[in-house]
mmCIF file of C-alpha atoms in Angstrom:
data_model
loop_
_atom_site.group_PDB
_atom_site.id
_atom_site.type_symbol
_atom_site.label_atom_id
_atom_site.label_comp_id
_atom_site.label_asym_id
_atom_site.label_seq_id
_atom_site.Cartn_x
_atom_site.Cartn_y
_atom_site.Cartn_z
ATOM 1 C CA UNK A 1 88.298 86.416 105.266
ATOM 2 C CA UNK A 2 88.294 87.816 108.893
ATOM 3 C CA UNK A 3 85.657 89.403 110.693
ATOM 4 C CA UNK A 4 84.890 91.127 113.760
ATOM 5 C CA UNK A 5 82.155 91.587 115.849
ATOM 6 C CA UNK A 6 81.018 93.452 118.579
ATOM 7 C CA UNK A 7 77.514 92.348 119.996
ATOM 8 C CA UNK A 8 77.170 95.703 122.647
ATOM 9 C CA UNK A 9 75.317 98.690 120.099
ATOM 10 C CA UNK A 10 75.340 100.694 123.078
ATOM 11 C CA UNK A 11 76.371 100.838 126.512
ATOM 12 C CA UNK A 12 76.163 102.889 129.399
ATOM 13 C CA UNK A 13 78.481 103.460 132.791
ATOM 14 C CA UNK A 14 78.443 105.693 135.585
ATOM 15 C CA UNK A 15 81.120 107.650 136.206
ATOM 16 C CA UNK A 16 84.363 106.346 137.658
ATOM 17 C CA UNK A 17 82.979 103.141 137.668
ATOM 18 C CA UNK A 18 84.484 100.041 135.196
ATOM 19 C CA UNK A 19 83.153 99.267 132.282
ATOM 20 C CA UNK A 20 83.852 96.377 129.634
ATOM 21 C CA UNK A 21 83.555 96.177 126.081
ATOM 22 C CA UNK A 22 83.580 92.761 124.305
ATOM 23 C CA UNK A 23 84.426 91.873 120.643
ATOM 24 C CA UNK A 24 85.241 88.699 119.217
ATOM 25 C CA UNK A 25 86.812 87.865 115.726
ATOM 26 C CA UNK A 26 87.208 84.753 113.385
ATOM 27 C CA UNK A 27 90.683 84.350 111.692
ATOM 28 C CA UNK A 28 92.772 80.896 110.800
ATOM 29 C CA UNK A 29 95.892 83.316 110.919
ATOM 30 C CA UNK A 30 98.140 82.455 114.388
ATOM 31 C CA UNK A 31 99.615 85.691 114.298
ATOM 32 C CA UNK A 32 98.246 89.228 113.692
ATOM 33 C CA UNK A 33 97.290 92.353 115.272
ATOM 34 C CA UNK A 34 94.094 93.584 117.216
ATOM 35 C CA UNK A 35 93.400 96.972 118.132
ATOM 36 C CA UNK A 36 91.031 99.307 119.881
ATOM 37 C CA UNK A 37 89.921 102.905 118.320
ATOM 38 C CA UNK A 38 87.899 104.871 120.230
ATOM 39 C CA UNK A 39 85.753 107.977 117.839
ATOM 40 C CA UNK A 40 84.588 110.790 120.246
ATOM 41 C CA UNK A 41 81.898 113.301 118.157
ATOM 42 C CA UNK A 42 85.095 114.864 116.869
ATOM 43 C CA UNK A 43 85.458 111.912 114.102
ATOM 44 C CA UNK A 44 89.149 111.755 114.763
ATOM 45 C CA UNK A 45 90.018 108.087 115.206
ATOM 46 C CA UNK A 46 92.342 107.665 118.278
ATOM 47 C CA UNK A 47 93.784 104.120 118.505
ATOM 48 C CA UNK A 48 93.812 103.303 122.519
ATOM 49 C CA UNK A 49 95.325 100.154 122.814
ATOM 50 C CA UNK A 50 97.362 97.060 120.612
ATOM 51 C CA UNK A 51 97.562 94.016 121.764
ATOM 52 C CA UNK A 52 99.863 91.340 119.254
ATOM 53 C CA UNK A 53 98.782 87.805 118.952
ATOM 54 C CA UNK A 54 101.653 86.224 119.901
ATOM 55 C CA UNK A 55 102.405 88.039 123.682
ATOM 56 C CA UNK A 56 100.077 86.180 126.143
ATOM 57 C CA UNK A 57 100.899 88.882 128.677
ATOM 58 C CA UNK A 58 97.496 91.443 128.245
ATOM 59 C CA UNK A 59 98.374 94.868 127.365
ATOM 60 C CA UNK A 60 97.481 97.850 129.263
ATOM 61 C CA UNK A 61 97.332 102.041 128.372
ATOM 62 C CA UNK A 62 97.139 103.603 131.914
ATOM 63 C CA UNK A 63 93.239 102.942 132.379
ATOM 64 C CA UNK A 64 92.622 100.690 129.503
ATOM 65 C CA UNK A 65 93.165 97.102 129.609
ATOM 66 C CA UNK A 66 92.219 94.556 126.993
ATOM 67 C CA UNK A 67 91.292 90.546 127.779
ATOM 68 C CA UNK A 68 92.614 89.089 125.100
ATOM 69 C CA UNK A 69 91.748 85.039 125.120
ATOM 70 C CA UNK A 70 92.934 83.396 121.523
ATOM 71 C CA UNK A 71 91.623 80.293 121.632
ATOM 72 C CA UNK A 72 88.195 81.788 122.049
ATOM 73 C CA UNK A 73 89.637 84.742 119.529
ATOM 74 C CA UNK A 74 87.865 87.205 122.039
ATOM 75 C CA UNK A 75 89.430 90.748 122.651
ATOM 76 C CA UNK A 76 87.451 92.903 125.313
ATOM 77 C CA UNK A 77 88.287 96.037 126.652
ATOM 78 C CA UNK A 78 88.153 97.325 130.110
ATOM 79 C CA UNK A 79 87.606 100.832 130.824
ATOM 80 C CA UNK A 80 88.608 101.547 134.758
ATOM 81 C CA UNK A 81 87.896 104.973 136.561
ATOM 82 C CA UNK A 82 85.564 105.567 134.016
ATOM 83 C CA UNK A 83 85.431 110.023 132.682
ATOM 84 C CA UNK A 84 83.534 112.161 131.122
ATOM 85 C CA UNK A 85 86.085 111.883 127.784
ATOM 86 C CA UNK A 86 85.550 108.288 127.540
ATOM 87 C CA UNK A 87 82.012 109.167 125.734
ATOM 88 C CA UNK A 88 82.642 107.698 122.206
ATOM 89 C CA UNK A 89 82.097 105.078 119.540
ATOM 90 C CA UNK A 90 84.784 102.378 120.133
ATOM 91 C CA UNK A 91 85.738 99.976 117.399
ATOM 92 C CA UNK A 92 87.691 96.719 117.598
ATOM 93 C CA UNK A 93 89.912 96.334 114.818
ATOM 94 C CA UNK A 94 91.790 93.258 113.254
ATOM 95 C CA UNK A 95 94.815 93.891 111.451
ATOM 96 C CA UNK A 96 96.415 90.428 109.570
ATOM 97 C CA UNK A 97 100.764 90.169 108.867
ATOM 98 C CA UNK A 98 99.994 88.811 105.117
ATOM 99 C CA UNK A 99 99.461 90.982 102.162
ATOM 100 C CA UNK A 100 98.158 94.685 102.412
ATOM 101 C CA UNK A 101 97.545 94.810 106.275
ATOM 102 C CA UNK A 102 94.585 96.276 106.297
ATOM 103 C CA UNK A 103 92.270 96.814 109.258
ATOM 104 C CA UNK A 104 89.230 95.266 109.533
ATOM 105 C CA UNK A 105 86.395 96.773 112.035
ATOM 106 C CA UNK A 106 83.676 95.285 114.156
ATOM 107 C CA UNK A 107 80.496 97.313 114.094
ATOM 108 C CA UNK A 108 81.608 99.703 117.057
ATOM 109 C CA UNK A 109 79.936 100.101 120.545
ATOM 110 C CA UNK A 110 78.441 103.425 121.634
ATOM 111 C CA UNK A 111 79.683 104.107 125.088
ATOM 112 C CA UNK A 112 77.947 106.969 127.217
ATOM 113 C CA UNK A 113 79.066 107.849 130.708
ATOM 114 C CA UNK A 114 76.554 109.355 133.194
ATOM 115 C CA UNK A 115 77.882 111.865 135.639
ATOM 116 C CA UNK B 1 101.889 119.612 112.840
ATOM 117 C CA UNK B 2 98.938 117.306 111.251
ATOM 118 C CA UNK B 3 100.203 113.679 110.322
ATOM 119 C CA UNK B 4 97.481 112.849 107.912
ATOM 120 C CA UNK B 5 95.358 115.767 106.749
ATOM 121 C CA UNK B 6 92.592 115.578 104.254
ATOM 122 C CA UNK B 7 90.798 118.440 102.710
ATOM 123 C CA UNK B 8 88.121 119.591 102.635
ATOM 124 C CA UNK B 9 86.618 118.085 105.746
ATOM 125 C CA UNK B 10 83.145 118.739 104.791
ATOM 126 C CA UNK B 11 81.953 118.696 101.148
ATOM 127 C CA UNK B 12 77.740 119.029 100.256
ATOM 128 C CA UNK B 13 77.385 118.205 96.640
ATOM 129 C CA UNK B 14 74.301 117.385 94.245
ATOM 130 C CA UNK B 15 73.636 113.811 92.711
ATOM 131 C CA UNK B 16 75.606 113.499 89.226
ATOM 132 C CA UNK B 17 78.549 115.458 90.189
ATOM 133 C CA UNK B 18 82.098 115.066 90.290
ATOM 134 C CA UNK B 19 84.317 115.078 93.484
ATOM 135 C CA UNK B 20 87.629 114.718 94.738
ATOM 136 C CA UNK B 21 89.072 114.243 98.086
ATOM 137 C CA UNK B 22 93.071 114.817 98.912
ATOM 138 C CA UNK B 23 94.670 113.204 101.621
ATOM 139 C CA UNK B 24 98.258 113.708 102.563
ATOM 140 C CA UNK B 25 101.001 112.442 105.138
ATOM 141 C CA UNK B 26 104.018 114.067 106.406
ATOM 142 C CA UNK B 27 104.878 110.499 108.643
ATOM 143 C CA UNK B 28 107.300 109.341 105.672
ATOM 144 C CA UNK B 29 104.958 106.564 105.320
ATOM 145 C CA UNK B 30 105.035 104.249 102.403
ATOM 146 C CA UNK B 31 101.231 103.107 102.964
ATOM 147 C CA UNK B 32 97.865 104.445 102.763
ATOM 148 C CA UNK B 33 94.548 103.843 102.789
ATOM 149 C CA UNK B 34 91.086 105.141 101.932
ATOM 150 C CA UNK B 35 88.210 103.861 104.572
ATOM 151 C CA UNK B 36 84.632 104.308 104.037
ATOM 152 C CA UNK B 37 82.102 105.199 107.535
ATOM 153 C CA UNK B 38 78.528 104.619 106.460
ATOM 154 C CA UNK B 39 75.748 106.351 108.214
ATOM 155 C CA UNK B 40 75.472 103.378 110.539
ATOM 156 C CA UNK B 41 79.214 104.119 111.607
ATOM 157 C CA UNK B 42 80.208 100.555 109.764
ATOM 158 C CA UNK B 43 84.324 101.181 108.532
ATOM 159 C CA UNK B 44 85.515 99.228 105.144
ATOM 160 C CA UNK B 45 88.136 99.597 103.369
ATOM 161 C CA UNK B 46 87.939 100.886 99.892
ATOM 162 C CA UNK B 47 91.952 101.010 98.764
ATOM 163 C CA UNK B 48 95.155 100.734 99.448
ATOM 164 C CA UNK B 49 98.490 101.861 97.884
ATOM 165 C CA UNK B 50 101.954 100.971 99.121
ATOM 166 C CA UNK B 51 104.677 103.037 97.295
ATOM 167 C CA UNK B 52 102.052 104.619 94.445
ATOM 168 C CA UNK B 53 100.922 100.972 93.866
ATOM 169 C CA UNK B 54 97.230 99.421 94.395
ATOM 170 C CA UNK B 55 97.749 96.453 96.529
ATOM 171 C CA UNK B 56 94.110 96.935 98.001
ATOM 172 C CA UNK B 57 90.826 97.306 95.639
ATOM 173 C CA UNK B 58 87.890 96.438 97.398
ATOM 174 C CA UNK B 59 84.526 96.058 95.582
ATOM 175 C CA UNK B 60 84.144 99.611 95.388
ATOM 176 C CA UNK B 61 82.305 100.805 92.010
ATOM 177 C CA UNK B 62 84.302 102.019 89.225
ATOM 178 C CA UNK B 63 83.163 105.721 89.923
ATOM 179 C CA UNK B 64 85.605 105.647 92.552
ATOM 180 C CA UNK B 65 89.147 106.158 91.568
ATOM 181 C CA UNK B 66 92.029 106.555 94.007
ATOM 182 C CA UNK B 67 95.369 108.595 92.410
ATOM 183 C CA UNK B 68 98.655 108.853 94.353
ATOM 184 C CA UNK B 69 101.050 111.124 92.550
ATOM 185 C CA UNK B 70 103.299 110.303 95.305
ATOM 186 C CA UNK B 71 103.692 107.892 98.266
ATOM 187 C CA UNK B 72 102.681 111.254 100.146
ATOM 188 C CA UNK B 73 99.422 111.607 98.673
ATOM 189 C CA UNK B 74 96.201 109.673 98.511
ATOM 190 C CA UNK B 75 93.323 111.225 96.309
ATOM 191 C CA UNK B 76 89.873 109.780 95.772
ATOM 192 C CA UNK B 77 88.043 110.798 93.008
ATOM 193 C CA UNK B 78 84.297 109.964 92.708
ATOM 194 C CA UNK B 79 82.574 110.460 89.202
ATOM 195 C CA UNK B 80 78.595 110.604 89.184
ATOM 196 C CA UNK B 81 77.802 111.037 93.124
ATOM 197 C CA UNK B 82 74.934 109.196 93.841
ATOM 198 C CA UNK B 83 72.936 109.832 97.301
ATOM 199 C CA UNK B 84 74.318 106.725 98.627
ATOM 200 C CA UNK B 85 77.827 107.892 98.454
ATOM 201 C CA UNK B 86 77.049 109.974 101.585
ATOM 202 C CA UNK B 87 79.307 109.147 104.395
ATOM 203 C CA UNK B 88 82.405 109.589 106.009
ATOM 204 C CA UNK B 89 85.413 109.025 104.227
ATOM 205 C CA UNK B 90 88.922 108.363 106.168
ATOM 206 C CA UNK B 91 92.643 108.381 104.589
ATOM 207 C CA UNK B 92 95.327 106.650 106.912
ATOM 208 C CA UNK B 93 98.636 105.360 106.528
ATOM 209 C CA UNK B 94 101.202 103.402 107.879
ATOM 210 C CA UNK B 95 104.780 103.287 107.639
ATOM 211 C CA UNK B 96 104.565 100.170 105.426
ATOM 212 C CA UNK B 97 103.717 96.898 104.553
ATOM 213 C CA UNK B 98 107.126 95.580 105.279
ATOM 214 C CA UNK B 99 107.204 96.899 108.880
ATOM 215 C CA UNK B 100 104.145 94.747 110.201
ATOM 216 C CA UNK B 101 104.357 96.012 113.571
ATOM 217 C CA UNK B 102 103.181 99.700 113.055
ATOM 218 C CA UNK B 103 100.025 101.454 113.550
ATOM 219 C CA UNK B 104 97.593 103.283 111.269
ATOM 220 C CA UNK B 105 97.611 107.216 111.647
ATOM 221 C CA UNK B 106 93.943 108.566 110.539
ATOM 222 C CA UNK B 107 93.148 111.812 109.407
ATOM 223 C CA UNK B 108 89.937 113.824 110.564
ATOM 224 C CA UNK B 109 87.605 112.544 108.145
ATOM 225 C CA UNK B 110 85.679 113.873 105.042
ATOM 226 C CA UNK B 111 82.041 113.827 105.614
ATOM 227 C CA UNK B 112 80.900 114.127 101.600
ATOM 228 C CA UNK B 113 76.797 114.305 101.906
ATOM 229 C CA UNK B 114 74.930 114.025 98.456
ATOM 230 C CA UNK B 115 71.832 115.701 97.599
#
């Protein structure tokens, strides 16, 4: 079975500074999906970024970027230009190709930004 | 328009009773899912359906019982609430199983607290 984990609880940046989130998973799958949700207080969970297993290229949503290295099956996200709106839980998310697809979450990281 | 709405989004209840929870998409999707938040923010998945069939039943006790009358709808029914039931319950779906390459849509969240 996969699993995910993120090793950050919490985590703190200043505003508009850069801030990285790291998450690493264990799979024997070559191809699947990983994702990044960010939860503001709101509850609404807001997918920010996809990256597929098979592009090498690393994708990027505007000021979110992800470092995806497979052979270590590590997935971290960098926040640039960090805002005010960026205060949420963010959850890394593993999604296999087989069977029912479902996602499977790491244990979330609590980001705050200080003004 | 909401994609994936569930009702109600709060729901206080006492130990021993009986509860549902509806969840519907108007994406056309042929997938859904029911996804458990525990008070520590952890995410599981509890079911799945693809086309009103179970192709995902997690260990989840037998007091929880999804229903889809229709690929549109996702209900969870618990029997007997016990306090540890408390948490935050998400529906999603996706277009479907056979289209690997598509994203889950969540709805807001049910946040069912047992007392």
């Amino acid at each position: 079975a996969q699993t995910v984990t993120q090793s950050q609880p919490e985590m703190s940046v200043q505003e508009a500074e850069t801030v990285t989130l790291s998450c690493t998973y264990d799979t024997s799958e070559s191809d699947y999906y990983l994702f990044w949700y960010k939860q503001p207080p709101s509850r609404q969970m807001i997918l920010v970024i996809r990256q597929e297993a098979y592009k090498q290229q690393n994708a990027t949503e505007n000021r979110f970027s992800v470092n995806f290295q497979k052979a270590a099956k590590s997935f971290s996200l960098k926040i640039s230009d960090s805002q005010l709106g960026d205060a949420a839980m963010y959850f890394c998310a593993y999604r296999s190709l087989q069977g029912a697809q479902k996602l499977v979450f790491g244990q979330g990281t609590r980001l705050t930004i200080n003004p | 328009d909401t994609a994936v709405s569930q009702t109600p989004k709060y729901l206080v209840t006492q130990m021993g009773n009986d509860k549902s929870i509806k969840c519907e998409q108007n994406l056309g999707h042929d997938t859904m899912y029911w996804y458990k938040q525990d008070s520590k923010k952890f995410l599981k998945i509890m079911f799945s359906y693809n086309n009103k069939e179970l192709i995902i039943n997690e260990t989840v006790p037998n007091r929880f019982s999804p229903k889809s009358p229709d690929k549109a709808h996702l209900n969870l029914h618990i029997n007997s609430l016990e306090l540890g039931d408390s948490a935050v319950y998400f529906c999603a779906s996706r277009r479907g199983v056979d289209w690997q390459y598509t994203e889950a849509f969540f709805g807001q969240g049910t946040r069912l607290t047992v007392v």
